[in-house]
Coordinates of C-alpha atoms in Angstrom, one line a residue:
Chain T
M1 CA -7.5 -159.4 66.0
R2 CA -4.6 -159.1 63.5
G3 CA -6.9 -157.1 61.2
R4 CA -7.6 -154.6 63.9
R5 CA -3.9 -154.1 64.6
T6 CA -3.2 -153.5 60.9
V7 CA -6.0 -150.9 60.9
R8 CA -4.4 -149.1 63.9
V9 CA -1.0 -149.0 62.2
V10 CA -2.5 -147.5 59.0
V11 CA -4.5 -145.0 61.0
V12 CA -1.5 -143.8 63.0
A13 CA 0.6 -143.6 59.8
A14 CA -2.1 -141.5 58.2
L15 CA -2.4 -139.3 61.2
T16 CA 1.3 -138.8 61.4
V17 CA 1.4 -137.5 57.8
L18 CA -1.6 -135.2 58.4
A19 CA -0.1 -133.9 61.6
V20 CA 3.1 -133.0 59.7
V21 CA 1.0 -131.2 57.1
F22 CA -0.8 -129.2 59.9
V23 CA 2.2 -128.3 61.9
Y24 CA 4.6 -127.7 59.1
P25 CA 3.4 -124.2 58.1
L26 CA 4.1 -122.9 61.6
V27 CA 7.5 -124.5 61.5
W28 CA 8.1 -123.0 58.0
L29 CA 7.1 -119.5 59.3
V30 CA 9.4 -119.6 62.3
S31 CA 12.3 -121.0 60.2
A32 CA 11.8 -118.3 57.5
S33 CA 12.0 -115.6 60.1
F34 CA 15.7 -116.7 60.6
K35 CA 16.5 -116.6 56.9
P36 CA 18.0 -113.8 54.9
R37 CA 15.7 -112.4 52.3
A38 CA 17.1 -114.4 49.4
E39 CA 16.5 -117.7 51.1
I40 CA 12.8 -117.2 52.3
F41 CA 11.4 -119.1 49.4
D42 CA 14.0 -121.9 49.4
N43 CA 11.5 -123.8 51.6
R44 CA 14.3 -125.5 53.5
L45 CA 13.4 -126.7 57.0
L46 CA 16.5 -125.3 58.6
P47 CA 17.9 -121.9 57.5
R48 CA 21.2 -122.3 55.5
T49 CA 22.6 -119.1 57.0
P50 CA 20.6 -118.5 60.2
T51 CA 20.4 -114.8 61.1
L52 CA 18.7 -112.6 63.7
E53 CA 18.9 -109.7 61.3
N54 CA 15.1 -109.8 60.5
Y55 CA 14.1 -109.4 64.2
L56 CA 16.4 -106.3 64.5
T57 CA 15.0 -104.9 61.2
V58 CA 11.4 -105.4 62.2
W59 CA 12.0 -104.0 65.6
D60 CA 13.4 -100.8 64.1
A61 CA 10.8 -100.6 61.3
A62 CA 7.7 -100.9 63.5
P63 CA 6.8 -100.1 67.1
L64 CA 6.3 -103.8 67.9
G65 CA 7.0 -103.4 71.6
L66 CA 4.3 -100.8 71.9
W67 CA 1.9 -102.9 69.9
L68 CA 2.6 -106.0 72.0
A69 CA 2.0 -103.9 75.2
N70 CA -1.3 -102.5 73.8
T71 CA -2.5 -105.9 72.8
L72 CA -1.6 -107.4 76.2
V73 CA -3.6 -104.7 78.0
V74 CA -6.6 -105.0 75.7
T75 CA -6.5 -108.8 75.9
A76 CA -6.2 -108.8 79.7
L77 CA -9.1 -106.4 80.0
A78 CA -11.3 -108.1 77.5
A79 CA -10.8 -111.6 79.0
T80 CA -11.1 -110.5 82.6
T81 CA -14.3 -108.4 82.1
V82 CA -16.0 -111.0 79.9
T83 CA -15.3 -113.8 82.4
L84 CA -16.6 -111.9 85.4
S85 CA -19.7 -110.5 83.7
S86 CA -20.6 -113.7 82.0
A87 CA -20.2 -115.6 85.3
L88 CA -22.6 -113.2 87.0
V89 CA -25.2 -113.6 84.3
A90 CA -24.7 -117.4 84.0
W91 CA -25.2 -117.8 87.7
G92 CA -28.4 -115.7 87.5
F93 CA -29.7 -118.1 84.9
A94 CA -28.5 -121.2 86.5
H95 CA -29.4 -120.8 90.2
Y96 CA -32.5 -118.6 90.4
R97 CA -36.0 -119.6 89.2
F98 CA -38.1 -116.7 88.0
R99 CA -40.8 -116.1 85.4
G100 CA -39.4 -115.2 82.0
R101 CA -36.1 -117.0 82.6
G102 CA -36.6 -119.5 79.8
P103 CA -37.4 -117.0 77.1
L104 CA -34.6 -114.7 78.2
F105 CA -32.1 -117.5 78.0
G106 CA -33.5 -118.3 74.6
L107 CA -32.7 -114.8 73.6
V108 CA -29.1 -115.2 74.9
L109 CA -28.8 -118.3 72.7
A110 CA -30.3 -116.5 69.7
T111 CA -27.7 -113.7 69.9
M112 CA -25.0 -116.3 69.5
M113 CA -26.3 -116.9 66.0
L114 CA -26.5 -113.1 65.1
P115 CA -24.0 -112.2 62.4
G116 CA -21.6 -109.6 63.8
A117 CA -21.7 -107.7 60.5
V118 CA -25.3 -106.6 61.3
T119 CA -24.4 -104.6 64.4
L120 CA -21.0 -103.4 63.2
I121 CA -22.0 -99.9 62.1
P122 CA -24.4 -99.0 64.9
T123 CA -21.9 -100.2 67.4
Y124 CA -19.3 -98.1 65.8
L125 CA -21.7 -95.1 66.1
I126 CA -22.2 -95.7 69.8
W127 CA -18.5 -95.6 70.5
H128 CA -18.2 -92.6 68.2
Q129 CA -20.9 -90.8 70.1
L130 CA -19.1 -91.6 73.4
G131 CA -15.9 -90.3 72.0
F132 CA -14.0 -93.6 72.2
V133 CA -13.2 -94.0 68.5
G134 CA -9.4 -93.9 68.1
T135 CA -8.9 -95.5 71.5
T136 CA -8.7 -99.2 72.5
V137 CA -11.8 -98.9 74.7
P138 CA -14.2 -100.3 72.1
L139 CA -12.1 -103.4 71.8
W140 CA -13.0 -104.6 75.3
A141 CA -15.6 -102.4 77.0
G142 CA -18.5 -104.3 75.4
N143 CA -17.3 -107.3 77.4
L144 CA -18.6 -105.7 80.6
F145 CA -22.0 -107.0 79.7
G146 CA -21.3 -110.6 79.3
S147 CA -21.1 -112.6 76.1
A148 CA -23.7 -115.2 74.9
F149 CA -21.2 -118.0 74.3
Y150 CA -19.5 -117.7 77.7
I151 CA -22.9 -117.3 79.5
F152 CA -24.0 -120.5 77.9
L153 CA -20.8 -122.3 78.7
L154 CA -20.6 -121.2 82.4
R155 CA -24.3 -121.9 82.9
Q156 CA -23.6 -125.5 82.0
F157 CA -21.0 -125.7 84.7
F158 CA -23.1 -123.9 87.3
L159 CA -26.0 -126.2 86.6
G160 CA -23.8 -129.1 87.5
L161 CA -23.3 -127.9 91.1
P162 CA -25.4 -129.5 93.9
R163 CA -27.8 -127.2 95.6
E164 CA -27.3 -128.3 99.2
P165 CA -24.2 -126.3 100.0
F166 CA -26.0 -123.1 98.9
E167 CA -29.2 -123.9 101.0
A168 CA -27.0 -124.6 104.0
A169 CA -25.0 -121.4 103.6
R170 CA -28.2 -119.5 103.2
L171 CA -29.5 -120.9 106.5
D172 CA -26.3 -119.7 108.1
G173 CA -27.1 -116.2 106.9
A174 CA -24.8 -115.9 103.9
S175 CA -25.7 -113.2 101.4
E176 CA -26.6 -114.1 97.8
W177 CA -23.4 -112.4 96.7
A178 CA -21.4 -114.6 99.1
L179 CA -23.1 -117.7 97.6
F180 CA -21.9 -116.7 94.2
W181 CA -18.5 -115.3 95.0
R182 CA -17.4 -117.6 97.8
I183 CA -19.0 -120.9 96.8
A184 CA -20.0 -121.0 93.1
V185 CA -17.1 -119.2 91.6
P186 CA -14.3 -121.2 93.4
L187 CA -16.1 -124.5 92.5
C188 CA -16.2 -123.5 88.8
R189 CA -12.7 -122.2 88.5
P190 CA -11.8 -124.5 85.6
A191 CA -14.7 -123.2 83.6
L192 CA -13.8 -119.6 84.3
V193 CA -10.2 -120.2 83.3
L194 CA -11.6 -121.7 80.1
A195 CA -13.7 -118.6 79.3
F196 CA -10.7 -116.4 80.0
L197 CA -8.4 -118.4 77.7
F198 CA -11.0 -118.5 74.8
E199 CA -11.6 -114.7 75.0
A200 CA -7.9 -114.0 75.3
Q201 CA -7.4 -115.9 72.0
A202 CA -10.3 -114.2 70.3
S203 CA -9.2 -110.7 71.5
W204 CA -5.5 -111.1 70.7
T205 CA -6.2 -112.4 67.2
D206 CA -9.0 -109.9 66.2
L207 CA -8.3 -107.7 63.2
M208 CA -11.7 -106.3 62.2
R209 CA -12.4 -104.2 65.3
P210 CA -8.8 -102.7 65.5
L211 CA -9.2 -101.8 61.8
V212 CA -12.5 -100.1 62.5
Y213 CA -11.6 -98.3 65.7
L214 CA -7.8 -97.5 65.6
Q215 CA -6.2 -94.9 63.4
D216 CA -3.0 -93.8 65.1
T217 CA -0.2 -96.4 64.9
A218 CA 0.7 -95.8 68.5
T219 CA -2.7 -97.4 69.5
F220 CA -2.4 -100.4 67.3
T221 CA -2.7 -104.0 68.5
V222 CA -0.3 -106.5 67.0
P223 CA -2.7 -107.9 64.3
R224 CA -3.5 -104.4 63.2
G225 CA 0.1 -103.6 63.2
L226 CA 0.9 -106.7 61.3
K227 CA -1.6 -105.6 58.7
A228 CA 0.2 -102.2 58.4
V229 CA 3.5 -104.1 58.0
I230 CA 2.0 -106.3 55.2
D231 CA 0.8 -103.1 53.5
Q232 CA 4.2 -101.5 53.7
F233 CA 6.5 -104.5 53.2
G234 CA 4.2 -107.0 51.5
P235 CA 3.3 -107.7 47.8
G236 CA 1.7 -104.3 47.2
G237 CA 4.6 -102.5 48.9
E238 CA 8.4 -103.0 49.1
S239 CA 8.2 -106.8 48.9
Q240 CA 10.5 -107.3 51.9
W241 CA 8.9 -110.7 52.8
E242 CA 11.4 -111.3 55.6
V243 CA 10.0 -108.4 57.6
V244 CA 6.4 -109.6 57.1
V245 CA 7.3 -113.1 58.1
T246 CA 9.1 -112.0 61.2
A247 CA 6.2 -109.7 62.3
S248 CA 3.8 -112.7 61.7
V249 CA 5.9 -114.9 64.0
I250 CA 5.9 -112.2 66.7
T251 CA 2.1 -111.9 66.4
T252 CA 1.6 -115.7 66.5
V253 CA 4.0 -116.9 69.2
P254 CA 2.1 -115.5 72.2
M255 CA -0.9 -117.5 71.1
I256 CA 1.1 -120.7 70.8
L257 CA 2.4 -120.1 74.3
L258 CA -1.2 -119.5 75.5
F259 CA -2.3 -122.7 74.0
F260 CA 0.4 -124.8 75.7
A261 CA -0.2 -123.0 79.0
G262 CA -3.9 -123.9 78.9
Q263 CA -4.0 -126.9 76.7
R264 CA -6.2 -129.1 78.7
Y265 CA -8.7 -126.3 79.2
F266 CA -8.9 -125.6 75.5
V267 CA -9.5 -129.1 74.4
Q268 CA -11.9 -130.2 77.2
G269 CA -13.8 -126.9 77.0
I270 CA -14.5 -127.2 73.3
A271 CA -15.5 -130.8 73.7
T272 CA -18.1 -129.7 76.2
T273 CA -19.6 -127.0 73.9
G274 CA -20.1 -129.4 71.1
S275 CA -21.9 -132.1 73.0
K276 CA -24.2 -129.7 74.8
G277 CA -24.8 -127.5 71.8
Chain A
M1 CA -47.4 -115.2 102.2
T2 CA -43.8 -116.2 102.8
T3 CA -43.6 -118.4 99.8
S4 CA -44.5 -115.5 97.4
A5 CA -42.2 -113.2 99.3
R6 CA -39.5 -115.7 98.7
A7 CA -40.4 -116.1 95.1
R8 CA -40.3 -112.3 94.7
R9 CA -36.9 -112.2 96.3
E10 CA -35.6 -115.0 94.1
R11 CA -36.8 -113.2 91.0
R12 CA -35.2 -109.9 92.1
T13 CA -31.9 -111.6 92.9
G14 CA -31.9 -113.5 89.6
L15 CA -32.7 -110.4 87.6
A16 CA -30.0 -108.5 89.4
F17 CA -27.4 -111.2 88.4
I18 CA -28.5 -111.2 84.8
S19 CA -28.9 -107.4 84.6
P20 CA -25.4 -106.8 82.9
W21 CA -26.6 -108.9 80.0
I22 CA -30.0 -107.2 79.8
V23 CA -28.3 -103.8 79.6
G24 CA -25.8 -105.2 77.0
F25 CA -28.5 -106.8 75.0
V26 CA -30.5 -103.6 74.8
V27 CA -27.5 -101.3 74.0
F28 CA -25.3 -103.5 71.9
T29 CA -27.8 -105.9 70.2
A30 CA -31.4 -104.8 70.1
W31 CA -30.8 -101.1 69.5
P32 CA -28.1 -101.6 66.9
I33 CA -30.4 -104.0 64.9
L34 CA -33.2 -101.5 64.9
Y35 CA -31.0 -98.5 64.4
S36 CA -29.2 -100.2 61.4
G37 CA -32.7 -100.8 59.9
Y38 CA -33.4 -97.1 60.2
L39 CA -29.9 -96.1 58.9
S40 CA -30.4 -98.3 55.9
L41 CA -33.2 -95.9 54.9
T42 CA -30.9 -92.8 55.1
D43 CA -27.9 -91.2 53.6
Y44 CA -25.3 -90.8 56.4
D45 CA -21.6 -90.0 56.4
V46 CA -21.2 -89.6 60.2
L47 CA -20.2 -85.9 59.8
T48 CA -23.7 -84.6 59.1
D49 CA -27.1 -85.9 60.4
P50 CA -28.7 -88.9 58.6
A51 CA -31.0 -87.8 55.8
F52 CA -34.0 -90.0 55.1
V53 CA -34.0 -91.3 51.6
G54 CA -36.6 -94.1 51.7
L55 CA -35.7 -97.3 49.8
E56 CA -33.0 -95.5 47.7
N57 CA -30.1 -97.6 49.2
Y58 CA -31.9 -100.8 48.4
E59 CA -32.6 -99.7 44.9
R60 CA -28.9 -98.8 44.5
M61 CA -27.9 -102.1 45.9
A62 CA -30.1 -104.0 43.3
A63 CA -28.2 -102.1 40.6
D64 CA -24.7 -102.2 42.1
P65 CA -22.5 -104.7 40.1
Q66 CA -20.1 -104.8 43.1
V67 CA -22.9 -106.1 45.3
R68 CA -23.6 -108.8 42.8
L69 CA -19.9 -109.6 42.6
A70 CA -19.4 -109.7 46.3
L71 CA -22.5 -111.9 46.9
W72 CA -21.5 -114.3 44.1
N73 CA -17.9 -114.5 45.4
T74 CA -19.2 -115.2 49.0
L75 CA -21.7 -117.8 47.8
Q76 CA -19.1 -119.6 45.7
Y77 CA -16.8 -119.6 48.6
A78 CA -19.4 -120.9 51.1
V79 CA -20.6 -123.6 48.7
V80 CA -17.1 -125.0 48.4
Q81 CA -15.7 -124.2 51.8
V82 CA -18.5 -125.5 54.1
P83 CA -18.8 -129.0 52.8
L84 CA -15.1 -129.3 52.5
Y85 CA -14.5 -128.1 56.0
V86 CA -17.2 -130.4 57.5
L87 CA -15.9 -133.4 55.6
V88 CA -12.3 -132.8 56.5
S89 CA -13.1 -132.3 60.2
L90 CA -15.2 -135.4 60.2
A91 CA -12.5 -137.5 58.5
L92 CA -9.9 -136.3 61.0
A93 CA -12.2 -136.9 63.9
L94 CA -13.0 -140.5 62.6
L95 CA -9.2 -141.1 62.3
L96 CA -8.5 -139.8 65.7
H97 CA -11.2 -141.9 67.2
Q98 CA -9.4 -145.0 65.8
A99 CA -6.0 -143.9 67.1
G100 CA -6.4 -145.1 70.7
R101 CA -4.0 -143.7 73.2
A102 CA -2.1 -141.7 70.5
S103 CA -5.2 -139.6 69.7
G104 CA -4.4 -136.9 72.4
F105 CA -1.1 -136.1 70.7
F106 CA -2.5 -135.8 67.2
R107 CA -5.5 -133.8 68.5
T108 CA -3.0 -131.2 69.7
A109 CA -1.3 -131.2 66.3
F110 CA -4.6 -130.5 64.6
F111 CA -5.6 -127.8 67.1
V112 CA -2.4 -125.7 67.4
P113 CA -2.8 -124.0 63.9
K114 CA -6.2 -122.7 65.1
M115 CA -4.3 -120.4 67.5
T116 CA -2.7 -118.6 64.6
P117 CA -4.1 -115.1 64.2
P118 CA -6.1 -114.9 60.9
V119 CA -4.0 -112.0 59.7
A120 CA -0.9 -114.2 59.9
V121 CA -2.9 -117.0 58.1
G122 CA -3.3 -114.4 55.3
V123 CA 0.5 -114.0 55.2
L124 CA 1.0 -117.8 55.1
L125 CA -1.5 -118.0 52.2
L126 CA 0.4 -115.5 50.2
L127 CA 3.7 -117.3 50.9
L128 CA 2.9 -121.0 50.9
F129 CA 0.5 -120.7 48.0
N130 CA 2.7 -118.5 45.9
G131 CA 2.4 -119.7 42.3
Q132 CA 6.2 -119.6 41.5
Y133 CA 8.0 -120.4 44.7
G134 CA 5.4 -121.6 47.2
L135 CA 5.8 -124.7 49.2
V136 CA 2.4 -126.0 48.1
N137 CA 3.2 -125.9 44.4
E138 CA 6.7 -127.3 45.2
A139 CA 4.9 -130.3 46.8
L140 CA 2.5 -130.6 43.9
A141 CA 5.5 -130.6 41.5
A142 CA 7.0 -133.4 43.4
V143 CA 4.1 -135.6 42.5
G144 CA 4.0 -134.3 38.9
V145 CA 1.2 -131.8 39.2
D146 CA 1.7 -128.3 37.8
G147 CA 0.2 -126.1 40.5
P148 CA -1.9 -123.0 39.6
S149 CA -1.1 -119.4 40.5
W150 CA -3.2 -119.6 43.7
T151 CA -2.8 -116.0 44.7
T152 CA -3.0 -114.1 41.4
D153 CA -5.2 -116.2 39.1
P154 CA -8.8 -115.1 39.8
A155 CA -10.1 -118.6 39.3
W156 CA -7.9 -120.0 42.0
V157 CA -8.1 -117.3 44.7
K158 CA -11.2 -118.7 46.4
P159 CA -10.1 -122.4 46.3
G160 CA -6.8 -121.2 47.8
L161 CA -8.7 -119.4 50.6
A162 CA -11.0 -122.4 51.1
L163 CA -7.9 -124.7 51.4
V164 CA -6.2 -122.4 53.8
S165 CA -9.4 -122.3 56.0
L166 CA -9.0 -126.1 56.5
W167 CA -5.9 -125.3 58.5
S168 CA -8.2 -124.0 61.3
V169 CA -10.5 -127.1 61.5
G170 CA -9.1 -127.8 65.0
T171 CA -12.2 -126.7 66.9
A172 CA -14.6 -128.7 64.7
V173 CA -12.4 -131.8 65.0
V174 CA -12.4 -131.6 68.8
I175 CA -16.2 -131.2 68.9
L176 CA -16.8 -134.1 66.6
L177 CA -14.3 -136.3 68.3
A178 CA -16.1 -135.6 71.6
A179 CA -19.4 -136.6 70.0
L180 CA -17.8 -139.8 68.6
Q181 CA -16.5 -140.7 72.1
D182 CA -20.1 -140.3 73.5
V183 CA -21.5 -143.0 71.2
P184 CA -22.3 -146.0 73.3
A185 CA -20.0 -149.0 72.5
E186 CA -23.0 -151.4 72.7
L187 CA -24.4 -150.0 69.5
Y188 CA -21.2 -150.9 67.7
D189 CA -21.1 -154.3 69.2
A190 CA -24.7 -154.9 68.2
A191 CA -24.0 -153.8 64.6
R192 CA -20.9 -156.0 64.5
V193 CA -22.9 -159.0 65.6
D194 CA -25.3 -158.3 62.8
G195 CA -22.3 -158.5 60.4
A196 CA -22.1 -154.8 59.5
G197 CA -18.8 -153.7 58.1
W198 CA -17.0 -150.4 58.8
W199 CA -18.8 -148.4 56.2
R200 CA -22.2 -149.7 57.3
R201 CA -21.5 -149.1 60.9
T202 CA -20.4 -145.6 60.1
R203 CA -23.4 -144.9 58.1
T204 CA -26.1 -146.5 60.3
V205 CA -24.6 -146.0 63.8
T206 CA -21.9 -143.3 63.9
L207 CA -23.3 -140.6 61.6
P208 CA -26.8 -140.7 63.1
M209 CA -25.4 -140.6 66.6
I210 CA -23.2 -137.6 66.0
S211 CA -25.6 -135.8 63.7
G212 CA -26.3 -133.2 66.4
A213 CA -22.7 -132.2 66.6
L214 CA -22.3 -132.3 62.8
F215 CA -25.3 -130.0 62.4
F216 CA -23.8 -127.6 65.0
V217 CA -20.5 -127.5 63.2
T218 CA -22.2 -127.0 59.8
V219 CA -24.4 -124.1 61.0
V220 CA -21.7 -122.3 62.9
N221 CA -19.3 -122.6 60.0
T222 CA -21.8 -121.6 57.4
I223 CA -22.5 -118.3 59.3
A224 CA -18.7 -117.8 59.5
A225 CA -18.2 -118.5 55.8
F226 CA -20.8 -115.9 54.8
Q227 CA -18.8 -113.4 56.9
M228 CA -15.4 -114.3 55.6
F229 CA -13.2 -111.2 56.1
T230 CA -9.9 -111.3 57.8
E231 CA -7.8 -113.9 55.9
A232 CA -8.9 -112.4 52.5
Y233 CA -8.5 -108.8 53.7
S234 CA -5.1 -109.5 55.1
A235 CA -3.9 -111.1 51.9
Y236 CA -5.6 -109.1 49.2
F237 CA -6.7 -105.7 50.5
G238 CA -5.4 -102.8 52.4
A239 CA -3.4 -99.7 51.9
G240 CA -0.6 -101.2 49.8
T241 CA -2.3 -103.7 47.5
S242 CA -3.9 -101.5 44.9
S243 CA -1.4 -102.6 42.3
Y244 CA -3.3 -105.7 41.1
S245 CA -6.9 -106.7 40.8
N246 CA -8.5 -108.3 43.8
D247 CA -12.0 -108.6 42.5
A248 CA -11.9 -112.4 43.0
A249 CA -11.4 -111.9 46.8
L250 CA -14.1 -109.2 47.2
F251 CA -16.2 -110.9 49.8
Y252 CA -19.4 -109.4 51.0
V253 CA -18.2 -108.3 54.4
I254 CA -15.1 -106.7 52.8
Y255 CA -17.3 -104.7 50.5
L256 CA -19.6 -103.7 53.5
F257 CA -16.5 -102.7 55.5
R258 CA -15.1 -100.6 52.7
E259 CA -18.4 -98.9 52.0
G260 CA -18.9 -98.2 55.7
F261 CA -15.5 -97.2 57.0
A262 CA -13.5 -96.2 53.9
E263 CA -16.2 -94.4 52.0
L264 CA -18.3 -93.4 55.0
H265 CA -21.5 -94.6 53.3
M266 CA -23.0 -95.6 56.6
G267 CA -26.6 -95.7 55.3
Y268 CA -25.6 -97.8 52.3
A269 CA -23.5 -100.1 54.4
S270 CA -26.4 -100.6 56.8
A271 CA -28.6 -101.7 53.9
L272 CA -25.8 -104.1 52.9
A273 CA -25.7 -105.5 56.4
W274 CA -29.5 -106.1 56.4
L275 CA -29.3 -108.0 53.1
L276 CA -26.6 -110.2 54.6
F277 CA -28.6 -110.7 57.8
V278 CA -31.6 -111.9 55.7
V279 CA -29.5 -114.1 53.5
I280 CA -27.8 -115.8 56.6
M281 CA -31.2 -116.2 58.3
L282 CA -32.7 -117.8 55.3
V283 CA -29.8 -120.2 54.9
T284 CA -29.8 -121.1 58.6
A285 CA -33.6 -121.7 58.4
V286 CA -33.2 -124.0 55.5
Q287 CA -30.5 -125.9 57.3
L288 CA -32.8 -126.2 60.4
L289 CA -35.6 -127.5 58.3
V290 CA -33.4 -130.1 56.6
S291 CA -31.9 -131.1 59.9
R292 CA -35.3 -131.9 61.4
R293 CA -35.3 -134.9 59.0
L294 CA -31.7 -135.8 59.4
V295 CA -30.6 -135.0 63.0
Y296 CA -31.1 -137.5 65.8
Y297 CA -31.2 -136.1 69.3
E298 CA -30.9 -138.4 72.3
G299 CA -33.9 -138.5 74.5
E300 CA -36.2 -138.0 71.5
Q301 CA -38.9 -140.5 70.8
R302 CA -37.3 -143.3 68.9

């Protein structure tokens, strides 16, 4: 048994080194945001002369408050709509038996594999036609129709529910909607939270769609705004790295908070997708 | 008959529940696929109506050196990044699996970077991989290695991007770790009784038992690698970065994006999208065929 203990010590030591490598860039970024420009590249863990100057500069240089508010609205709408619509669809696939259900669900799975680049241009033209280019609507409204990944995920959870409570409620005269909304949804709350958190992360961090749909700085999300900050203050612009670094921290911190708020959902949820997928 | 009435009602209710998806599929998937096929045969700048030009866009594509460059860049990146990504996530998952009670803590450490928005990952790439002052080269210098100019030397741009992509292995690690934890302990005990060492146990028990999850991670990540966009765009493209050459980071989707939305060559960009679609489908099909021989699914005939 001594051999096994040695193995564990080696494993934990290796993991400790690797964990430092993984977490350090984030620590570096946050630390750099409190350094004056000349010290950004000194790569010290703690700023020699800590300053809040960069936060004041960046707040003046870019409408970050507005961008954060825009992103919060888009993220909330995107996550809420996709959770509700995907739950409806997942319930339809999980609870009801009808001809064509298998092939239709196969189609749902197939769309998961479809590269987004293929539908990028026609989708843009749809929103253009509807007059929504230039607004944040295209960033979330597509979520009203469910999304394959969440449909798949929620269906797994719904399939795990026993059928008896539903049959009993039906005999008591409950409507089909009530079965879904009053029994299935409350029973699968953790899965719904999970879908909400996943989509919140995807929506908050997205750059491509804001690049495609938003033109006016006043409508920008934070990642789109950060890209504008990089263009202005980054390597091709004024080389004021402290501004870029600080804007990056402001873009990232909400996601770190989201992770720690929903940590157990994230990790358990991903574990489920892998083993069932 | 009451049973058929019931069946009909069940069908109606089921379809009602899935109707949002059906509408979404028709409007945002099926129609766009068909329409982009049509657009690829036209000249279209959004302002005037599409003009049918036959296969002209495809002929232009075949002769376009930028297409060749973008395809070659993307292929080079995928060939390096995908195996590296899968191996690193597997190695981390195997380590975590051996860590006992501490594994939860380390799993969090590996997952947190995944939360970073890819735009910010692009920023970190430019800063940490900076050839002169970057932390990466500073660390390399500490062990006596003279690090390359990761962000400006065309030969090192793609390796830099591939390395930075490893920072987001969190999801894959969690998936593989879950698969490892599902392997029945009896299998290991049996192998141990047979005198199999760690390497043989890994090769003959662990890898076959988690091959489904490994395959899933490989396929999903391959599709993502072929669509590499945000990190490269954030670091090397955009309004301000015309001052130096970024040919080495011209990935396929970046070229498609610029043709479509900067040049408003919507017809040409649609043709580009179709080529990418075909390439990705072919690669996925090959992976599926290979996996038939390599992947073991539980419940299958043994």
